[in-house]
CSV table of C-alpha atoms in Angstrom, one decimal:
chain,number,residue,atom,x,y,z
A,807,MET,CA,11.9,-0.6,8.2
A,808,ARG,CA,9.4,-0.1,5.4
A,809,ILE,CA,5.8,-0.5,6.3
A,810,ILE,CA,2.8,-0.7,3.9
A,811,LEU,CA,-0.6,0.2,5.4
A,812,PHE,CA,-3.5,-1.0,3.3
A,813,ASP,CA,-7.3,-1.2,3.4
A,814,GLY,CA,-7.8,-4.7,5.0
A,815,ILE,CA,-11.4,-5.1,3.7
A,816,CYS,CA,-10.7,-4.2,0.1
A,817,ASN,CA,-10.3,-7.1,-2.3
A,818,PHE,CA,-8.0,-5.2,-4.6
A,819,CYS,CA,-5.8,-4.1,-1.7
A,820,ASP,CA,-5.6,-7.7,-0.5
A,821,ALA,CA,-4.6,-8.9,-3.9
A,822,SER,CA,-2.0,-6.0,-4.1
A,823,VAL,CA,-0.4,-7.1,-0.8
A,824,GLN,CA,-0.2,-10.7,-2.2
A,825,PHE,CA,1.3,-9.3,-5.4
A,826,ILE,CA,3.9,-7.2,-3.5
A,827,MET,CA,4.9,-10.0,-1.2
A,828,LYS,CA,5.8,-12.2,-4.2
A,829,ARG,CA,8.0,-9.5,-5.7
A,830,ASP,CA,9.6,-7.4,-2.9
A,831,ASN,CA,12.4,-9.7,-1.6
A,832,GLY,CA,11.1,-9.1,1.9
A,833,ALA,CA,11.5,-5.3,1.7
A,834,PHE,CA,8.2,-4.5,3.3
A,835,LYS,CA,6.2,-5.2,6.5
A,836,PHE,CA,2.4,-4.9,6.3
A,837,ALA,CA,-0.5,-3.7,8.5
A,838,SER,CA,-4.1,-3.0,7.7
A,839,LEU,CA,-5.4,0.5,8.2
A,840,GLN,CA,-8.1,-1.1,10.4
A,841,SER,CA,-5.6,-2.7,12.8
A,842,ASP,CA,-4.4,-1.2,16.1
A,843,ILE,CA,-0.9,-0.8,14.8
A,844,GLY,CA,-2.3,0.7,11.6
A,845,GLN,CA,-4.3,3.2,13.5
A,846,GLU,CA,-1.4,4.1,15.7
A,847,LEU,CA,0.9,4.7,12.7
A,848,VAL,CA,-1.9,6.8,11.0
A,849,ALA,CA,-2.1,8.9,14.2
A,850,ARG,CA,1.7,9.2,14.6
A,851,HIS,CA,2.0,10.5,11.0
A,852,LYS,CA,-1.1,12.7,11.3
A,853,LEU,CA,-2.8,11.1,8.3
A,854,GLN,CA,-6.4,12.0,9.1
A,855,GLY,CA,-9.2,10.5,7.0
A,856,ILE,CA,-6.8,8.3,5.0
A,857,ASP,CA,-8.2,5.3,3.3
A,858,SER,CA,-5.6,4.8,0.6
A,859,ILE,CA,-2.3,2.9,0.6
A,860,VAL,CA,0.4,4.4,2.9
A,861,LEU,CA,4.1,3.7,2.8
A,862,ILE,CA,6.1,4.5,5.8
A,863,GLU,CA,9.8,4.6,5.0
A,864,GLU,CA,12.5,6.1,7.2
A,865,ASP,CA,9.8,7.7,9.4
A,866,MET,CA,8.3,9.5,6.4
A,867,ALA,CA,4.7,8.7,5.3
A,868,TYR,CA,3.9,8.6,1.6
A,869,THR,CA,0.3,8.3,0.4
A,870,ARG,CA,-1.7,7.7,-2.8
A,871,SER,CA,0.3,7.6,-6.1
A,872,THR,CA,3.6,8.5,-4.4
A,873,ALA,CA,3.3,5.5,-2.1
A,874,ALA,CA,2.4,3.2,-5.0
A,875,LEU,CA,5.3,4.4,-7.1
A,876,ARG,CA,7.8,4.1,-4.2
A,877,ILE,CA,6.6,0.6,-3.6
A,878,ALA,CA,6.9,-0.3,-7.3
A,879,LYS,CA,10.5,0.9,-7.1
A,880,ARG,CA,11.4,-1.9,-4.7
A,881,LEU,CA,9.8,-4.8,-6.6
A,882,LYS,CA,11.8,-7.2,-8.6
A,883,GLY,CA,11.6,-7.5,-12.4
A,884,LEU,CA,10.3,-4.8,-14.7
A,885,TRP,CA,7.8,-3.5,-12.0
A,886,SER,CA,10.6,-1.3,-10.6
A,887,PHE,CA,10.6,0.7,-13.9
A,888,LEU,CA,7.1,2.1,-13.0
A,889,TYR,CA,8.9,4.4,-10.6
A,890,ILE,CA,9.7,6.6,-13.6
A,891,GLY,CA,6.1,7.8,-13.2
A,892,ILE,CA,7.3,9.9,-10.2
A,893,ILE,CA,8.4,12.5,-12.8
A,894,ILE,CA,4.7,13.2,-13.5
A,895,PRO,CA,3.7,16.0,-11.1
A,896,LYS,CA,1.7,14.8,-8.1
A,897,PRO,CA,-1.3,17.1,-9.0
A,898,LEU,CA,-1.7,15.1,-12.2
A,899,ARG,CA,-1.0,11.6,-10.7
A,900,ASP,CA,-3.1,11.8,-7.6
A,901,PRO,CA,-6.5,12.5,-9.3
A,902,LEU,CA,-6.1,9.3,-11.3
A,903,TYR,CA,-5.2,7.4,-8.2
A,904,ASP,CA,-8.2,8.9,-6.4
A,905,LEU,CA,-10.6,7.9,-9.2
A,906,PHE,CA,-9.4,4.3,-8.9
A,907,ALA,CA,-9.5,4.3,-5.1
A,908,LYS,CA,-13.0,5.8,-5.1
A,909,ASN,CA,-14.3,3.0,-7.2
A,910,ARG,CA,-12.2,0.0,-5.9
A,911,TYR,CA,-15.1,-1.4,-3.8
A,912,LYS,CA,-17.5,-1.2,-6.7
A,913,TRP,CA,-15.1,-2.8,-9.2
A,914,PHE,CA,-13.4,-5.4,-6.9
A,915,GLY,CA,-15.7,-5.7,-3.9
A,916,LYS,CA,-14.9,-5.8,-0.2
A,917,LYS,CA,-14.8,-8.3,2.6
A,918,ASP,CA,-16.4,-8.3,6.0
A,919,ALA,CA,-13.1,-8.8,7.7
A,920,CYS,CA,-9.3,-8.4,7.1
A,921,MET,CA,-7.4,-11.2,5.4
A,922,LEU,CA,-5.7,-13.9,7.5
A,923,PRO,CA,-2.1,-14.3,6.4
A,924,THR,CA,-0.7,-17.8,5.9
A,925,LYS,CA,1.8,-19.2,8.4
A,926,GLU,CA,4.6,-18.2,6.1
A,927,GLN,CA,3.3,-14.6,5.7
A,928,ARG,CA,2.6,-13.9,9.4
A,929,ALA,CA,6.2,-12.7,10.0
A,930,ARG,CA,5.7,-10.0,7.4
A,931,PHE,CA,2.6,-8.5,9.2
A,932,LEU,CA,2.8,-6.2,12.2
A,933,ALA,CA,0.7,-7.3,15.1
């Protein structure tokens, strides 16, 4: 199972989950970082202080730009070609990711509570 953990109060993160769900052919399950299951998975994978996207794949946890690129690899259409960015060394990719992540609330805003999935989407979210 592939699980994406995301910031449930971030507007950009919510929009990203919606974007992924339309293009992943059901490849991913989702949980917010703020949820009980999200916190359990963060603890299990020893991801202290994490507030970025996390991809758990085959019991390995990927964060930041590596998570984003590995997710893109599974999307239909031309989005999968973004995975080519994995050849850029992580010390060059992650600072760009961090700059975006640091400003995501300022640029896109945040919510008071996590999103409520539609009836059709509920099966894709871990309780």
